[in-house]
Amino acid sequence: MLDTTLNAAPIRDYDALRAELAGVVPADRLITDPLRRLAYGTDASFYRLTPKLVVRVDGEAEVSQVLAACRRHNTPVTFRAAGTSLSGQAITDSLLMVLGDGWHRSVINDDGSVIKVQPGIIGAEVNRRLAPYGRKIGPDPASIESCKIGGIAANNSSGMCCGTHENTYKTMLSLRFMLADGTLVDTGDAASVAAFRVSHADLLAQLDAMGRRVRDDEALANRIRRKFAIKNTTGYSLNALVDYQDPVDILAHLLIGSEGTLGFIAEVTYRTVPELADKASALLLFPDIVEAGRAACLLNGGPVAAVELMDRASLRSAKGQPGLPPEIDSMGEDVASLLVETRAVSPEALRQNIAAIEGLLAGVTLLRPPAFTTDAAEYTKLWKIRKGLIPTIGAMRQTGTSVIIEDVAFRIEDLADACHDMRALFDKHGYPDAILMGHALAGNLHFVFAQDFSTEAEIERHARFMDEMVHIVVEKYDGSLKAEHGTGRNMAPFVELEWGKAATALMWEIKRLLDPANLLNPGVLLNTNPRLHLENLKPLPPAHTLVDTCMECGFCEKMCPSHGMTLSPRQRITGLREIARLTALGDAGRDPATELRELYDYHAIDTCAACGLCATACPVGIETGQLTKALRGRRHGPRARTVAALMARHYGTVLAATRGALSLAAFAAQAIGPRKVASLAAYARTLSGDRLPHAGPNLPEGASMAWLKDLPPVSATGEPVVYLAACAGRTFGPAVEDGEADPLPAVTLRVLARAGFRAIVPDNLPNLCCGLAFESEGMAAAADAKSAEMEAALKAASDNGRIPIVMDASACTQRLKTWLAGRLPVKDLVEFLAQDALPRLTPTPQAAPVLLHLNCAARKMGIDPQAATVARACATTVVVPERVGCCGFAGDKGFVEPELNDHALRFLAPQVPAGCEAGYSSNRTCEIGLADHAGVPYRHLVYLVDRATR
């Protein structure tokens, strides 16, 4: 009988473990409160487990210390990178070890053919670092813009193009890892390997014997080779036992795809692959999936980089999307498609590839001739359709249901028949809206459907579907139950069904050898519980219509300035859902969500920048900032709304009072120095219990309004333009030690005049506001009233839009563009400088390097490339710091929750280049916090244009 038992203590003292870890990890990285533990209990799968402790580790020393503490307390630990895993392998009800900030180093060799990367870097960022060399890493999962190297390696992720030949297993040159006993090994370091051969001679001897035993068993060795001839991430990478003879190499490759159950991956050295610049794509349409499958077989081995299969249901779900041929609607119910991409080293080679592909397709029936496009804009539309299929299902599903994304693989010649079987299975079990798609060249099929887990009947329906599905995949086709998403909890009960007893026994032997105490992610990948995949299912109750379509995939997290400090957008939604669920369980005298609700106020609402960048990465377009504003609005009572309305009516007076207070602070700064004033302000803030606002050394002085008296007369020459100076520029002048004396409006007027424009200012400007200041606080009525007032003033000033309107704060421009859409066109000053002013000017680029901050609104409006264009026209060296997105100042958050600004800009200071003159952006409040953290002034880009065109 197979021994699948591992020794792990059932009772654990988490309080004692927490006390020990408090001496190892700083308090801000040891997470114990129930809200954040709950928030880390979700990944992109449909499972949830709430960890007892969450530890954010920043280096190998901390990993070693945490593992040692876990061994002493017999406590299981699960490693987590980005938490975008789909099979439940990044969650635990024990200790969750999350990668912190200290895992972002990479080293590239001279020609880019080799890169050494730590596990905390997002895959797409690695490729951006390799782009100057014309190289990339082999793995290309669809989540590459969000998932991290640690997860890519631990799951042996692949993707659309890499197949089985360019995944981590095949392109890894060396691996640095830590075993359960705390031993650190670097297979790229001869000294480390030599020491390991001595210290762990017995372990290596057992691995060596295991490898010899497998290679001598011809039937087992051949089965392993056959299983890995197609994509397979079910169970351990047993191919390591037949592909390698050195036990060190065997061990390193066993860790790839082991999902954190055998050790911690600290660094991967990849052999990179070429990123060919010349590309062409075509959407090929076939009468049915059988013909599409035949075409895929013919294309296999041809000059194709990717061949993506989409069935009729997939195409139907994408109806109306740009790039999709409209005639598809009139085609038959069995139509299927292949999205084909070819790449080459030159345009001529690309033409030859296309001709070769068309020749291969001559033997199949197409519903229309192949139409390859080399236009990046056009083929991007095609690939957006393919990548948007999962989000489409996610957005369309009924509230409360989960998105199921299964991942199987077949021999390519079986793909069409397997698709037929899967479609019949969907119909049999009541999933008519399920879609089939996949990486055809790899025989890799994904199917996506919505599943309700709220009742036992629905859970059992899913169980019946799964049981029948795994038997079809395994017994009919000898396919892979998991091709690229990892085994996780989802397929752990079915590993033996796919692999058989002998191979599964090998896997248990490997687990016992490397993790004898069963402390590393126990229960994941190997599990004898036949219903594991039906347990700990994630509840998704309705929480708010703005976010109910959230799939909790985590793609948003990289965009969020509070992620890692309090909560990310995904975690805010997770918390709100649990509050809704608990509230529904309560009665008139009891609210079981009270504690979570109290924690939620600060962690979710107060420290949300509401910048909206999360929506730019969200597959279903959710902007969690809108949720935050709505929740802030709920907190305001009648009195607060009355005060907001009063401020809106007397806005000019409020700004004048603010300018006066800033001028007093500036007077003090001139007398005793801005840093001393900042220290005194910090002391006063502490004494007040953080009720007083934060004031840093770059607190601006009150902006002079003298520029209003210097406007050009109506009779002046020059092309008219309505200049809308935003509240921030009218309130905040330069800081005392900035080096610039004039406020933003004065400089803007100077540049406009120099470019031949005559500025017109709307009437009643001192009292005007776009409404953003009120919207951010959830005061929708006051915000809309100010926007309407602004619209009336702009209509009059612009002659109903005949004269261009320009605004000097990107965040406010974005608000106005949304409000005025279809009625009045508004340009951001950055746009106007790039498109209208600079062509009339002759800038002399300055030699001193400058920093450029691409703020949230600029990115959301898509004008960040124009900001870079303006900066590079006016300075020879422009540095856009890495890992600096939203600055977290968020209007007033830099004053009332300065810790958010601190966290968001924690990577800025080390990237300030020597001799840097200043930083530039296009939001005045953002520039205050940026200056404090960079140690150099930050100003609007128009100041740089002014300097370069004097």
Coordinates of N, CA and C in Angstrom, one line a residue, residues 104-106 108 115-118 120-133 135-137 144 147-149 152 270 272:
H104 N 13.8 42.4 -6.2 CA 13.6 43.0 -7.5 C 14.9 43.2 -8.3
R105 N 16.0 42.5 -7.9 CA 17.2 42.7 -8.6 C 17.3 41.8 -9.8
S106 N 17.9 42.3 -10.8 CA 18.2 41.5 -12.0 C 19.6 41.8 -12.5
I108 N 21.9 41.3 -16.1 CA 21.8 40.9 -17.5 C 23.2 40.9 -18.1
I115 N 19.9 36.3 -18.2 CA 19.4 37.2 -17.2 C 19.2 36.4 -15.9
K116 N 19.7 37.0 -14.8 CA 19.6 36.5 -13.5 C 18.5 37.3 -12.8
V117 N 17.4 36.7 -12.3 CA 16.3 37.5 -11.7 C 15.9 37.0 -10.4
Q118 N 15.5 37.9 -9.5 CA 14.9 37.5 -8.2 C 13.4 37.3 -8.4
G120 N 10.7 38.4 -7.1 CA 9.7 39.5 -6.9 C 9.4 40.4 -8.1
I121 N 10.1 40.1 -9.2 CA 9.9 41.0 -10.3 C 8.8 40.5 -11.2
I122 N 7.9 41.4 -11.6 CA 6.9 41.0 -12.5 C 7.5 40.6 -13.9
G123 N 6.9 39.5 -14.5 CA 7.4 39.0 -15.7 C 7.6 40.0 -16.8
A124 N 6.6 40.9 -17.0 CA 6.7 41.9 -18.1 C 7.8 42.9 -17.8
E125 N 8.0 43.2 -16.5 CA 9.1 44.1 -16.2 C 10.5 43.5 -16.6
V126 N 10.6 42.2 -16.4 CA 11.8 41.5 -16.8 C 12.0 41.7 -18.3
N127 N 10.9 41.5 -19.1 CA 11.0 41.7 -20.5 C 11.3 43.1 -20.9
R128 N 10.8 44.1 -20.1 CA 11.1 45.5 -20.4 C 12.6 45.8 -20.2
R129 N 13.2 45.1 -19.2 CA 14.6 45.3 -19.0 C 15.4 44.6 -20.1
L130 N 14.9 43.6 -20.7 CA 15.6 42.9 -21.8 C 15.3 43.5 -23.2
A131 N 14.3 44.4 -23.3 CA 13.9 44.9 -24.6 C 15.0 45.6 -25.3
P132 N 15.9 46.4 -24.7 CA 17.0 47.0 -25.4 C 17.9 46.0 -26.1
Y133 N 17.9 44.8 -25.7 CA 18.8 43.7 -26.3 C 18.0 42.9 -27.3
R135 N 15.6 40.9 -26.6 CA 15.4 39.6 -26.0 C 14.2 39.6 -25.0
K136 N 13.8 38.4 -24.6 CA 12.8 38.3 -23.6 C 13.0 36.9 -22.9
I137 N 12.3 36.7 -21.8 CA 12.3 35.4 -21.2 C 11.3 34.5 -22.0
I144 N 1.3 37.8 -17.6 CA 2.7 38.2 -17.4 C 2.8 39.7 -17.0
C147 N 1.9 38.7 -13.0 CA 2.5 37.6 -12.2 C 4.0 37.9 -12.1
K148 N 4.6 37.2 -11.1 CA 6.0 37.5 -10.8 C 6.8 36.2 -11.1
I149 N 8.1 36.4 -11.2 CA 9.0 35.3 -11.5 C 8.9 34.2 -10.6
I152 N 6.0 32.3 -11.7 CA 6.2 31.7 -13.1 C 7.1 30.5 -13.0
Y270 N 18.0 32.7 -16.4 CA 17.3 32.3 -17.6 C 18.2 32.4 -18.8
T272 N 17.7 33.6 -22.3 CA 16.6 34.4 -22.9 C 16.4 33.9 -24.3

